[in-house]
Amino acid sequence: MLSVKSKTVLVSQPPLVEMGLPYLPIMWGIFKTYWENYGTGKDYVRWLSPINQVAEVSTLLRPYQDTSIDVLVLSCYIWNWKLQCLIAQQIKALHPQCLIIAGGPEPDYKDVDFFKKYPYIDMVAVKDGEITFTKILKKVLEYDDTGELIANKNLFGDISGLYLPGTDGKGHIYTGPTEIPTEFYHSPYIEQSAYYQEMLSSISSDVIVIWETNRGCPYKCSYCDWGSNTMSKIRQLPMERIKAEIEWFGQMKIGFVMSADANFGMLPRDMEIADLLIAANKKYGFPKYFSYNTAKNNPDRALTIANKFLNTGLLSAHVLSIQHTNREVLAATNRSNISTQKQYEVARQLMEDGIPVYVQLILGIPGDKYEYWKACFSDLMEWGIHTYYWVFPYNLLPNAPAAEPDYIQKWEIETVDRYVLLNHGMRLRGPFDPLTTKSRLIVKTKTFSSDDWVKMNTYAAYIKSLHNCSVTQLIAIYLRFTHNIPYDRFYNDLFDNFIQQINPARNWYQAVQENYQAYLANDDAIAFMDIPQFPQFEYQIEPSHWIFIQICLQLEYFFDTLKEYLLQRYPDFRNLESVVEYQKQLIVLPSYDKSKGKIFTTNFDWITYFTTARRLVSYTPLAQPQCIPNTVIKVSDVSWTDEGLTLPFNWGNGNEEERWIKWFHTMVFGRNSSYKNNFQILEIQQQNALVAHG
């Protein structure tokens, strides 16, 4: 029976701020919509405007200072966990009768001491929350005094999907498997449209919406906690709702749609959904972008969808969630049911179609080794992928399979809690925002030591700088296709015998290695580096970008030593000296004046050679480039274009330091790519033929 007293509900979901755009509050919409359709006594619930930004707690709670809050719902992720705890603590102090429910992937509800550590949280709801929360709210409405429920939480024992504090503060009580919804007829965006429209009217920028077309994931990768819905049956949202939401996105001018599906492209109907998004974009100009997690075992469909989105501008690059290329490592992380061969087929076709890619890799997977990790990069090169390798540290999520005690014991896992930034490679100097939550990183297992972990990070930084930024990429490609030197042989030798042994590279190697050692040893460290040549520069730099900057600051010195080393290492390879010089000449520096261009000489037609090599996605012997003595190459680039973005080469007319700093922002930060860092518009003047180098 309902009480006569109405209740107020506040949903808190501070978003991820690294995207730089506001989000529409989806969890508020989901809970409110489900309650209004399936709850009882909806007129007795007052839904407060949700907390949907990151700020000081006092600022976030100011709008509610004169309001009694009966129920607080926390949607908790790694990026907002610390802030959510502060919000909960403050609200519990102000409103002791407030029932506080935490959900999402971050609360470590399996920890028997969880409620001792977080006494202001009354319960944790796991997996899908709609049915669980609706039953909780129904229970709350049965009592005039919510405090009575808080004092006697076993009254919630008949609601499945909850973790409750144990009796006398000991351990916790699990109420049984979550009851999950199987029907999704009601759209939160459409049914709460009035609120969202009011919110949109006050925002001048694009906004992000989180959007789902299905729930569940058939895989069980050990590192993943996809809403605790891994290794589960796919539950599809009805197409009628999906069509209506896409139309709503277009009408509301939603700029960025971020898919919450674990594997978009897995289902045949995803082709139709892609077409509907494209149609809305053509009709309204919105959405502008669609971000999604690609299906892993459906290469043909994934490629077709990627081409559709790229051709219409809804996607700027295709993300390949490779994580690793070694079968043993993939098996150790329960990813062996995702075919490496199918991933390779997708990669090969992407390269043949000229589609930009991001390759996601995870550093620190149990079962990995330093040698396996190095081979992972050379495998990608052999697949024809030479652009951005996006390396993530292994973040041990509290409710992922890898966090289970048996898994930790099996692999002898050791972790550290550290700040992790996954932005564009730079951060302002200074202490971290106290609201920033640290990530729990795997830094040692029975297959790699903490020293190996440092070496793996250092090697990855150098590969991203040397190969992705195309400092040595063209040299490596030439040696591979014309002299059959495998990429792993070239880079392992270069790393061991040049980078670590010969200055100036040796000094940089030591600095990067010490940076990761300090990151491992210091609880408050961040794996970003200062640029010593520019003490007034206010940013710290991600190591691969730092290496690239150091090389460019001493380009002649670096290439002189590189050329000397390579000629000694490969004395019988004719034209090696020429390709090293050609690679050096293609690197864009702040001394370049786009109004004048640049000329340099070579004795070979490297333009045609690398145009041909770029089309190859597997080893195919290439003949030496055509000899054209004293050829003059004219460079006429005025900008770079990559991943759908174009930026002009504009570093102003200031002093040298000012030009370098503008060059940093234009050329270095963001994606590591030869299309940014190497000239692309090259002309052999004698032949008067313009040939795009790419």
XYZ file of C-alpha atoms in Angstrom:
694
model
C 0.000 0.000 0.000
C 1.267 3.450 -0.891
C 1.842 6.062 1.775
C 0.280 9.466 1.197
C 3.626 11.210 1.275
C 5.323 11.924 -2.055
C 9.046 11.308 -2.489
C 11.798 13.198 -4.302
C 14.368 11.394 -6.450
C 17.751 12.747 -7.517
C 19.870 10.960 -10.123
C 23.576 11.807 -10.235
C 25.652 10.951 -13.306
C 28.643 13.295 -13.741
C 29.925 12.662 -17.286
C 33.330 11.973 -18.758
C 34.763 15.431 -19.406
C 37.624 14.485 -21.754
C 35.334 14.674 -24.778
C 34.886 18.384 -24.121
C 31.144 18.331 -24.915
C 28.083 18.102 -22.641
C 26.060 14.888 -22.427
C 22.321 14.485 -22.162
C 21.610 12.632 -18.870
C 20.575 9.200 -20.101
C 20.261 7.287 -16.802
C 17.844 9.873 -15.428
C 15.759 9.397 -18.572
C 15.885 5.599 -18.408
C 14.830 5.382 -14.749
C 12.119 8.018 -15.020
C 10.671 6.552 -18.212
C 10.594 3.009 -16.857
C 8.962 4.136 -13.628
C 6.299 6.140 -15.428
C 5.383 3.139 -17.577
C 5.741 0.254 -15.124
C 5.729 1.763 -11.631
C 2.774 2.379 -9.368
C 1.970 5.745 -7.939
C 3.928 7.851 -10.399
C 2.116 10.992 -9.214
C 3.777 10.545 -5.830
C 7.319 10.825 -7.183
C 9.004 14.125 -7.898
C 12.020 13.809 -10.178
C 14.601 16.510 -9.572
C 16.791 17.747 -12.400
C 19.756 15.373 -12.449
C 23.360 16.135 -11.582
C 24.965 16.067 -15.003
C 28.249 17.944 -14.778
C 31.596 17.858 -13.006
C 32.200 20.595 -10.446
C 32.746 21.152 -6.748
C 30.204 19.299 -4.654
C 28.891 22.515 -3.125
C 28.234 23.870 -6.615
C 26.498 20.696 -7.757
C 24.238 20.558 -4.688
C 23.350 24.264 -4.567
C 20.163 23.844 -6.685
C 18.832 21.348 -4.121
C 19.737 23.205 -0.931
C 16.102 23.902 -0.042
C 14.835 20.490 -1.148
C 14.382 17.343 0.894
C 15.901 14.425 -1.024
C 14.441 10.994 -0.312
C 16.282 8.849 -2.869
C 19.683 9.432 -4.477
C 20.731 7.243 -7.407
C 24.431 7.204 -8.330
C 25.515 6.061 -11.798
C 29.147 5.224 -11.079
C 32.090 4.927 -13.452
C 35.815 5.173 -12.939
C 35.864 8.826 -14.024
C 33.207 9.952 -11.530
C 33.524 7.525 -8.615
C 35.371 9.862 -6.284
C 32.948 12.695 -7.029
C 29.938 10.419 -6.572
C 31.223 9.375 -3.160
C 31.600 13.008 -2.113
C 28.089 13.780 -3.354
C 26.678 10.803 -1.458
C 28.578 11.703 1.695
C 27.336 15.296 1.626
C 23.721 14.384 0.895
C 23.697 11.741 3.629
C 24.987 14.351 6.076
C 22.307 16.853 5.035
C 19.516 14.296 4.621
C 20.129 11.261 6.870
C 16.776 9.827 5.769
C 17.872 9.762 2.113
C 18.189 6.267 0.630
C 21.386 6.179 -1.450
C 21.704 3.556 -4.192
C 24.915 3.062 -6.171
C 25.009 1.348 -9.544
C 27.197 1.100 -12.611
C 30.481 -0.747 -13.169
C 32.654 0.990 -10.571
C 31.328 0.061 -7.082
C 33.351 -2.917 -5.885
C 30.330 -4.633 -4.387
C 32.131 -7.975 -4.056
C 34.399 -6.467 -1.420
C 32.996 -7.670 1.911
C 34.160 -4.411 3.495
C 32.473 -2.219 0.881
C 29.837 -0.810 3.216
C 32.430 -0.150 5.919
C 34.463 1.882 3.442
C 31.407 3.706 2.105
C 28.907 3.867 4.997
C 26.910 6.620 3.289
C 25.892 4.188 0.509
C 22.895 2.085 1.544
C 22.879 -0.486 -1.250
C 24.392 -1.393 -4.601
C 22.262 -2.367 -7.596
C 24.037 -4.573 -10.142
C 23.528 -5.012 -13.896
C 20.479 -3.418 -15.571
C 18.839 -1.120 -13.068
C 15.348 -0.343 -14.382
C 13.377 -3.173 -12.781
C 15.441 -3.149 -9.597
C 15.047 0.588 -9.130
C 11.337 0.521 -9.912
C 10.826 -2.061 -7.160
C 12.969 -0.035 -4.755
C 10.949 3.084 -5.456
C 7.695 1.187 -4.979
C 9.000 0.015 -1.603
C 9.990 3.574 -0.652
C 6.480 4.824 -1.415
C 5.063 2.307 1.052
C 6.728 4.125 3.962
C 6.213 7.677 5.116
C 9.641 7.706 6.710
C 12.464 6.543 4.438
C 14.663 6.427 7.506
C 12.730 3.364 8.667
C 13.840 1.533 5.522
C 17.428 2.625 5.961
C 17.473 1.361 9.524
C 16.030 -1.983 8.444
C 17.506 -2.714 5.019
C 16.452 -6.346 5.117
C 13.062 -5.005 4.032
C 14.652 -4.862 0.570
C 15.568 -8.543 0.702
C 12.718 -9.464 -1.628
C 14.167 -7.291 -4.427
C 16.718 -9.210 -6.472
C 19.894 -7.678 -7.876
C 20.990 -5.883 -4.702
C 23.957 -5.971 -2.371
C 22.981 -4.833 1.129
C 25.052 -4.316 4.281
C 25.309 -7.418 6.440
C 23.975 -7.574 9.954
C 26.017 -5.790 12.604
C 28.130 -4.233 9.869
C 29.620 -7.575 8.851
C 30.019 -8.428 5.181
C 27.116 -7.966 2.838
C 23.962 -9.686 1.659
C 23.240 -10.545 -1.970
C 19.554 -10.730 -2.822
C 19.972 -12.882 -5.920
C 20.366 -12.491 -9.689
C 19.120 -9.251 -11.189
C 15.796 -9.296 -12.980
C 16.672 -7.815 -16.353
C 14.285 -6.172 -18.801
C 13.614 -7.928 -22.086
C 11.242 -5.372 -23.604
C 12.340 -1.866 -24.498
C 9.347 -0.175 -26.073
C 9.666 3.192 -24.351
C 12.360 5.661 -25.383
C 13.757 7.911 -22.650
C 14.741 10.524 -25.215
C 11.286 10.753 -26.747
C 9.208 10.362 -23.594
C 11.342 12.910 -21.714
C 11.730 15.119 -24.769
C 10.345 18.233 -23.079
C 13.102 18.183 -20.472
C 15.828 17.429 -23.005
C 14.613 20.186 -25.329
C 14.737 22.691 -22.497
C 18.262 21.549 -21.696
C 19.329 21.774 -25.355
C 17.977 25.317 -25.633
C 20.557 26.468 -23.073
C 23.544 24.780 -24.779
C 25.345 26.484 -27.654
C 27.722 23.625 -28.501
C 27.110 20.173 -29.903
C 25.985 17.605 -27.357
C 26.639 13.896 -26.914
C 23.920 11.313 -26.458
C 24.540 7.772 -25.294
C 22.425 5.488 -27.442
C 21.685 1.780 -27.310
C 20.135 -0.497 -29.921
C 20.775 -3.682 -27.949
C 22.145 -4.926 -24.647
C 24.473 -7.789 -23.886
C 27.698 -9.226 -25.252
C 28.439 -12.842 -26.232
C 32.103 -12.539 -25.280
C 33.737 -12.638 -21.867
C 37.048 -10.832 -22.232
C 38.661 -10.881 -18.809
C 39.392 -7.139 -18.739
C 35.847 -6.059 -19.628
C 32.772 -5.248 -17.562
C 30.203 -4.144 -20.124
C 27.569 -3.192 -17.590
C 28.083 -6.674 -16.120
C 26.424 -7.938 -19.304
C 29.340 -9.855 -20.798
C 28.807 -13.469 -21.865
C 25.082 -12.838 -22.153
C 22.372 -13.110 -24.739
C 21.842 -10.087 -26.965
C 18.573 -8.293 -26.196
C 17.451 -6.135 -29.101
C 15.573 -2.870 -28.832
C 12.598 -2.706 -31.223
C 13.245 -1.119 -34.614
C 10.252 1.187 -34.182
C 11.926 2.798 -31.186
C 15.301 2.957 -32.954
C 13.787 4.681 -35.990
C 11.952 7.181 -33.803
C 15.082 7.996 -31.804
C 17.180 8.550 -34.927
C 14.525 10.935 -36.228
C 14.562 12.688 -32.848
C 18.356 13.042 -32.985
C 18.041 14.748 -36.354
C 15.228 17.064 -35.301
C 16.950 18.016 -32.033
C 20.254 18.699 -33.853
C 22.212 16.165 -31.810
C 25.828 16.466 -32.941
C 27.437 13.341 -31.508
C 25.778 9.953 -31.026
C 27.851 7.497 -28.984
C 26.718 3.894 -29.235
C 26.484 1.885 -26.019
C 26.297 -1.390 -27.955
C 29.197 -3.732 -27.295
C 29.411 -4.937 -30.913
C 27.709 -2.689 -33.457
C 27.630 -4.550 -36.760
C 27.130 -7.957 -35.170
C 23.466 -8.126 -36.175
C 22.249 -8.037 -39.792
C 19.805 -5.255 -38.922
C 22.730 -2.991 -37.980
C 23.112 -2.333 -41.713
C 19.623 -0.843 -41.735
C 20.371 1.173 -38.602
C 23.481 2.578 -40.289
C 21.388 3.586 -43.303
C 18.851 5.289 -41.033
C 21.581 7.337 -39.336
C 22.958 8.347 -42.719
C 19.485 9.317 -43.935
C 18.946 11.514 -40.861
C 22.307 13.162 -41.448
C 21.373 13.928 -45.056
C 17.911 15.205 -44.079
C 18.811 17.317 -41.043
C 22.601 17.609 -41.045
C 22.483 15.719 -37.728
C 23.822 13.655 -36.145
C 27.230 14.782 -37.342
C 29.227 11.893 -35.870
C 28.515 8.348 -34.802
C 30.959 6.573 -32.495
C 30.614 2.837 -31.975
C 32.360 -0.330 -30.841
C 32.850 -2.505 -33.887
C 31.752 -6.118 -34.183
C 34.738 -8.448 -33.857
C 33.680 -11.531 -35.816
C 31.693 -10.026 -38.679
C 34.328 -8.568 -41.021
C 32.201 -8.106 -44.140
C 29.413 -6.284 -42.330
C 31.867 -4.226 -40.266
C 33.643 -3.080 -43.426
C 30.436 -2.213 -45.241
C 29.199 -0.143 -42.302
C 32.560 1.610 -41.926
C 32.571 2.559 -45.601
C 29.021 3.875 -45.377
C 29.822 6.089 -42.398
C 33.155 7.295 -43.744
C 31.675 8.219 -47.108
C 29.077 10.414 -45.418
C 31.346 11.893 -42.734
C 29.613 10.251 -39.765
C 32.852 8.442 -38.955
C 36.404 9.757 -39.268
C 38.295 6.515 -38.618
C 37.520 2.861 -38.058
C 38.507 1.458 -34.660
C 40.100 -1.986 -34.663
C 39.804 -3.480 -31.179
C 42.778 -5.798 -31.629
C 44.059 -5.650 -27.997
C 46.835 -8.096 -28.952
C 47.852 -10.286 -31.891
C 49.319 -13.235 -29.978
C 46.975 -16.216 -29.671
C 48.347 -17.267 -26.269
C 47.778 -13.804 -24.849
C 44.275 -13.607 -26.307
C 43.449 -17.021 -24.859
C 44.724 -15.924 -21.449
C 42.323 -12.996 -21.487
C 39.399 -15.167 -22.662
C 39.381 -13.527 -26.059
C 40.305 -16.577 -28.127
C 36.776 -16.808 -29.543
C 37.439 -13.548 -31.398
C 39.251 -14.573 -34.556
C 42.631 -12.953 -35.189
C 42.299 -14.045 -38.806
C 39.032 -12.143 -39.159
C 40.617 -9.095 -37.566
C 43.429 -9.381 -40.100
C 40.937 -9.639 -42.955
C 39.234 -6.450 -41.801
C 42.566 -4.658 -41.416
C 43.725 -5.705 -44.870
C 40.530 -4.508 -46.524
C 40.607 -1.220 -44.605
C 44.116 -0.589 -45.853
C 43.163 -1.473 -49.424
C 40.191 0.903 -49.233
C 42.326 3.694 -47.763
C 40.189 3.973 -44.633
C 41.844 5.641 -41.601
C 42.090 3.350 -38.588
C 42.785 3.399 -34.889
C 44.209 0.186 -33.496
C 43.392 -0.428 -29.839
C 45.997 -2.392 -27.889
C 46.152 -3.249 -24.186
C 49.493 -3.214 -22.399
C 49.770 -5.526 -19.407
C 47.489 -8.424 -20.303
C 48.277 -11.438 -18.091
C 50.065 -13.952 -20.284
C 51.899 -11.271 -22.236
C 55.680 -11.050 -22.431
C 58.081 -8.380 -23.617
C 58.848 -10.365 -26.779
C 55.149 -10.979 -27.471
C 54.428 -7.283 -27.002
C 57.106 -6.216 -29.459
C 55.838 -8.752 -31.993
C 52.354 -7.290 -31.672
C 53.507 -4.069 -33.360
C 55.412 -5.814 -36.121
C 52.355 -7.991 -36.775
C 50.297 -4.848 -37.352
C 52.917 -3.539 -39.756
C 52.888 -6.841 -41.630
C 49.101 -6.453 -41.901
C 49.707 -3.123 -43.625
C 48.689 -0.927 -40.673
C 51.194 1.879 -40.176
C 49.023 4.548 -38.541
C 47.830 5.183 -35.034
C 48.423 2.462 -32.439
C 46.273 3.420 -29.455
C 47.874 1.779 -26.413
C 45.795 1.470 -23.252
C 47.148 0.336 -19.890
C 45.367 -2.704 -18.467
C 42.855 -1.110 -16.125
C 41.658 -3.724 -13.653
C 37.951 -2.951 -13.308
C 36.549 -4.092 -9.959
C 33.759 -6.218 -11.434
C 35.543 -7.611 -14.490
C 36.430 -11.333 -14.587
C 40.111 -10.425 -14.171
C 39.325 -8.990 -10.731
C 38.146 -12.355 -9.424
C 40.473 -13.726 -6.709
C 41.058 -16.981 -8.602
C 42.170 -15.114 -11.723
C 44.443 -12.808 -9.744
C 46.006 -15.772 -7.955
C 46.404 -17.783 -11.164
C 48.313 -15.016 -12.939
C 50.032 -13.605 -9.820
C 48.742 -10.147 -10.647
C 50.162 -7.050 -8.982
C 48.635 -3.612 -9.434
C 49.205 0.053 -8.693
C 46.656 2.868 -8.557
C 47.662 5.695 -10.891
C 46.267 8.650 -12.777
C 45.614 7.795 -16.425
C 44.903 10.280 -19.190
C 43.587 9.133 -22.556
C 43.271 12.544 -24.174
C 45.298 14.054 -27.011
C 48.710 13.661 -25.458
C 49.182 16.714 -23.280
C 48.096 18.069 -19.916
C 48.537 21.330 -18.076
C 51.279 21.237 -15.481
C 50.231 21.161 -11.872
C 48.481 18.878 -9.403
C 45.528 16.777 -10.424
C 41.986 17.807 -9.704
C 41.208 16.136 -6.353
C 38.026 14.755 -7.932
C 40.038 12.687 -10.411
C 39.838 8.967 -9.714
C 42.927 6.825 -10.144
C 42.882 3.673 -12.252
C 44.058 0.306 -10.972
C 46.721 -0.857 -13.426
C 48.212 -4.318 -13.831
C 51.987 -3.817 -13.750
C 53.250 -7.320 -12.977
C 52.121 -10.902 -13.574
C 53.796 -14.285 -13.620
C 54.663 -13.759 -17.306
C 56.176 -10.269 -17.071
C 57.972 -8.331 -14.346
C 57.527 -4.685 -13.408
C 60.813 -4.002 -15.227
C 59.301 -5.661 -18.293
C 56.259 -3.424 -17.891
C 58.520 -0.357 -18.050
C 60.274 -1.765 -21.124
C 56.949 -2.517 -22.807
C 55.763 1.054 -22.272
C 59.042 2.494 -23.496
C 59.058 0.311 -26.601
C 55.462 1.275 -27.412
C 56.285 4.973 -27.088
C 59.176 4.618 -29.523
C 57.194 2.620 -32.071
C 54.414 5.214 -32.021
C 56.948 7.991 -32.510
C 59.303 6.373 -35.019
C 56.790 4.425 -37.083
C 53.372 6.045 -36.648
C 54.813 9.553 -36.969
C 56.954 8.366 -39.892
C 60.410 9.184 -38.656
C 61.632 5.763 -39.774
C 58.465 4.336 -41.327
C 59.562 4.776 -44.949
C 62.960 3.278 -44.166
C 61.293 0.248 -42.577
C 58.924 -0.174 -45.530
C 61.796 0.031 -48.032
C 63.842 -2.558 -46.151
C 60.793 -4.819 -45.888
C 59.659 -4.786 -49.503
C 62.968 -4.479 -51.312
C 65.416 -6.263 -48.990
C 63.000 -8.601 -47.160
C 63.996 -7.355 -43.702
C 60.965 -8.131 -41.497
C 59.653 -5.235 -39.432
C 60.371 -6.993 -36.139
C 63.992 -7.581 -37.101
C 64.452 -3.956 -38.159
C 62.851 -2.354 -35.101
C 64.213 -4.750 -32.500
C 67.711 -4.184 -33.811
C 67.183 -0.427 -34.036
C 65.797 -0.286 -30.508
C 68.473 -2.461 -28.893
C 71.556 -1.227 -30.721
C 70.783 2.333 -31.774
C 68.071 3.862 -29.587
C 69.559 2.481 -26.364
C 73.216 2.869 -27.295
C 73.905 5.940 -29.437
C 73.283 9.603 -28.627
C 71.171 11.640 -28.955
C 68.658 8.773 -28.982
C 70.240 7.120 -25.938
C 69.595 10.168 -23.759
C 65.960 10.241 -24.816
C 65.581 6.529 -24.181
C 66.918 6.956 -20.653
C 64.554 9.876 -20.019
C 61.502 7.931 -21.201
C 62.495 4.841 -19.232
C 63.041 6.904 -16.079
C 59.664 8.544 -16.639
C 57.905 5.169 -16.557
C 59.993 4.007 -13.605
C 58.938 7.112 -11.679
C 55.328 6.502 -12.694
C 55.592 3.010 -11.271
C 57.191 4.170 -8.023
C 55.304 7.385 -7.245
C 51.654 7.171 -6.196
C 50.813 10.623 -7.558
C 52.864 10.478 -10.752
C 51.591 10.865 -14.285
C 53.411 9.310 -17.233
C 53.762 12.644 -19.038
C 56.986 14.586 -19.566
C 58.230 18.176 -19.584
C 60.011 19.581 -22.636
C 63.305 20.805 -21.122
C 64.084 23.116 -24.052
C 60.894 25.088 -23.350
C 60.583 25.577 -19.580
C 57.857 28.188 -20.085
C 55.669 25.767 -22.039
C 52.762 25.058 -19.697
C 52.007 21.513 -20.811
C 53.421 18.084 -20.107
C 53.609 15.675 -23.032
C 52.769 12.005 -23.549
C 56.061 10.106 -24.128
C 55.612 9.207 -27.814
C 54.900 12.855 -28.601
C 57.840 13.885 -26.412
C 60.186 11.611 -28.378
C 58.949 13.014 -31.679
C 59.517 16.569 -30.459
C 63.052 15.746 -29.318
C 63.863 14.188 -32.694
C 62.562 17.226 -34.553
C 64.454 19.645 -32.296
C 67.691 17.823 -33.216
C 66.708 16.456 -36.609
C 70.096 16.747 -38.339
C 71.973 15.237 -35.411
C 69.491 12.381 -35.110
C 69.488 11.511 -38.804
C 73.265 11.791 -39.104
C 73.694 9.186 -36.383
C 70.821 7.078 -37.728
C 72.276 7.035 -41.227
C 75.736 6.155 -39.965
C 74.326 3.297 -37.894
C 72.135 1.861 -40.661
C 74.893 1.984 -43.265
C 77.154 0.045 -40.904
C 74.359 -2.391 -40.074
C 73.317 -3.009 -43.691
C 76.457 -2.234 -45.744
C 75.323 -4.111 -48.863
C 71.951 -2.408 -49.269
C 72.332 0.132 -52.035
C 70.033 3.145 -51.951
C 69.695 2.907 -48.164
C 71.455 6.236 -47.692
C 69.095 7.824 -50.198
C 65.920 6.597 -48.501
C 67.154 7.795 -45.094
C 67.716 11.261 -46.558
C 64.329 11.167 -48.292
C 62.589 10.267 -45.017
C 64.310 13.163 -43.257
C 63.266 15.648 -45.934
C 59.598 14.719 -45.566
C 59.327 15.626 -41.875
C 57.431 18.888 -41.394
C 59.266 21.392 -39.182
C 58.373 24.922 -38.028
C 61.046 26.243 -40.385
C 58.749 25.313 -43.282
C 57.077 28.315 -44.955
C 53.898 27.234 -46.705
C 53.901 30.368 -48.872
C 57.249 29.372 -50.379
C 57.171 25.592 -50.169
C 60.392 23.636 -50.195
C 62.720 21.859 -52.614
C 65.245 19.076 -52.111
C 67.147 16.702 -54.359
C 67.287 12.934 -54.668
C 68.627 10.432 -57.163
C 65.619 8.105 -57.156
C 61.899 8.177 -57.806
C 60.881 7.552 -54.220
C 57.481 9.142 -54.858
C 56.378 6.366 -57.186
C 58.055 3.714 -55.057
C 56.170 4.618 -51.871
C 52.905 5.242 -53.702
C 53.157 1.610 -54.806
C 54.300 0.357 -51.396
C 51.394 2.067 -49.631
C 48.949 -0.055 -51.606
C 50.521 -3.280 -50.381
C 48.960 -4.885 -47.323
C 51.269 -7.883 -47.144
C 54.826 -8.660 -48.150
C 55.325 -8.402 -51.909
C 58.854 -7.967 -53.299
C 59.421 -4.520 -54.784
C 62.218 -3.595 -57.141
C 64.538 -0.703 -56.407
C 63.115 2.716 -57.275
C 63.899 4.151 -60.662
C 67.188 6.019 -60.760
C 66.713 9.675 -61.745
C 70.001 11.467 -60.933
C 69.846 14.917 -59.351
C 66.068 14.986 -59.291
C 64.559 18.100 -57.723
C 61.486 17.469 -55.576
C 59.166 20.370 -54.894
C 56.979 20.363 -51.762
C 53.821 22.481 -51.835
C 51.788 21.364 -48.789
C 49.896 24.134 -47.010
C 48.066 21.922 -44.487
C 47.619 18.377 -43.296
C 44.508 16.241 -43.641
C 43.925 13.113 -41.624
C 40.920 11.384 -40.068
C 38.553 13.887 -41.667
C 40.338 16.872 -40.131
C 42.392 19.516 -41.944
C 44.701 21.994 -40.217
C 46.862 24.618 -41.952
C 50.607 24.792 -41.458
C 50.429 28.003 -39.505
C 53.032 28.721 -36.853
C 53.037 32.487 -37.284
C 55.857 34.994 -37.566
C 56.954 35.097 -33.945
C 60.304 34.195 -32.504
C 61.681 30.672 -32.748
C 60.189 29.495 -29.458
C 56.744 30.822 -30.380
C 56.867 29.047 -33.742
C 57.882 25.765 -32.118
C 55.041 25.971 -29.615
C 52.484 26.618 -32.356
C 54.019 23.712 -34.253
C 53.514 21.493 -31.182
C 49.792 22.243 -31.166
C 49.384 21.915 -34.935
C 51.573 18.927 -35.715
C 52.214 16.860 -32.607
C 49.227 16.477 -30.323
C 46.450 14.074 -31.170
C 46.812 11.222 -33.607
C 50.303 9.886 -34.461
C 50.194 9.820 -38.253
C 52.453 10.163 -41.275
C 49.678 12.148 -42.960
C 50.288 14.871 -40.387
C 54.009 14.632 -39.889
C 55.226 13.998 -43.449
C 54.739 16.163 -46.519
C 52.216 14.658 -48.935
C 52.179 16.907 -52.028
C 55.415 16.239 -53.866
C 56.346 17.138 -57.435
C 59.245 15.939 -59.557
C 60.002 19.210 -61.255
C 61.846 17.873 -64.299
C 58.884 15.683 -65.208
C 56.376 18.389 -64.290
C 54.174 15.724 -62.795
C 52.338 16.157 -59.553
C 52.229 12.929 -57.573
C 50.445 12.620 -54.225
C 52.683 10.867 -51.745
C 50.493 8.726 -49.533
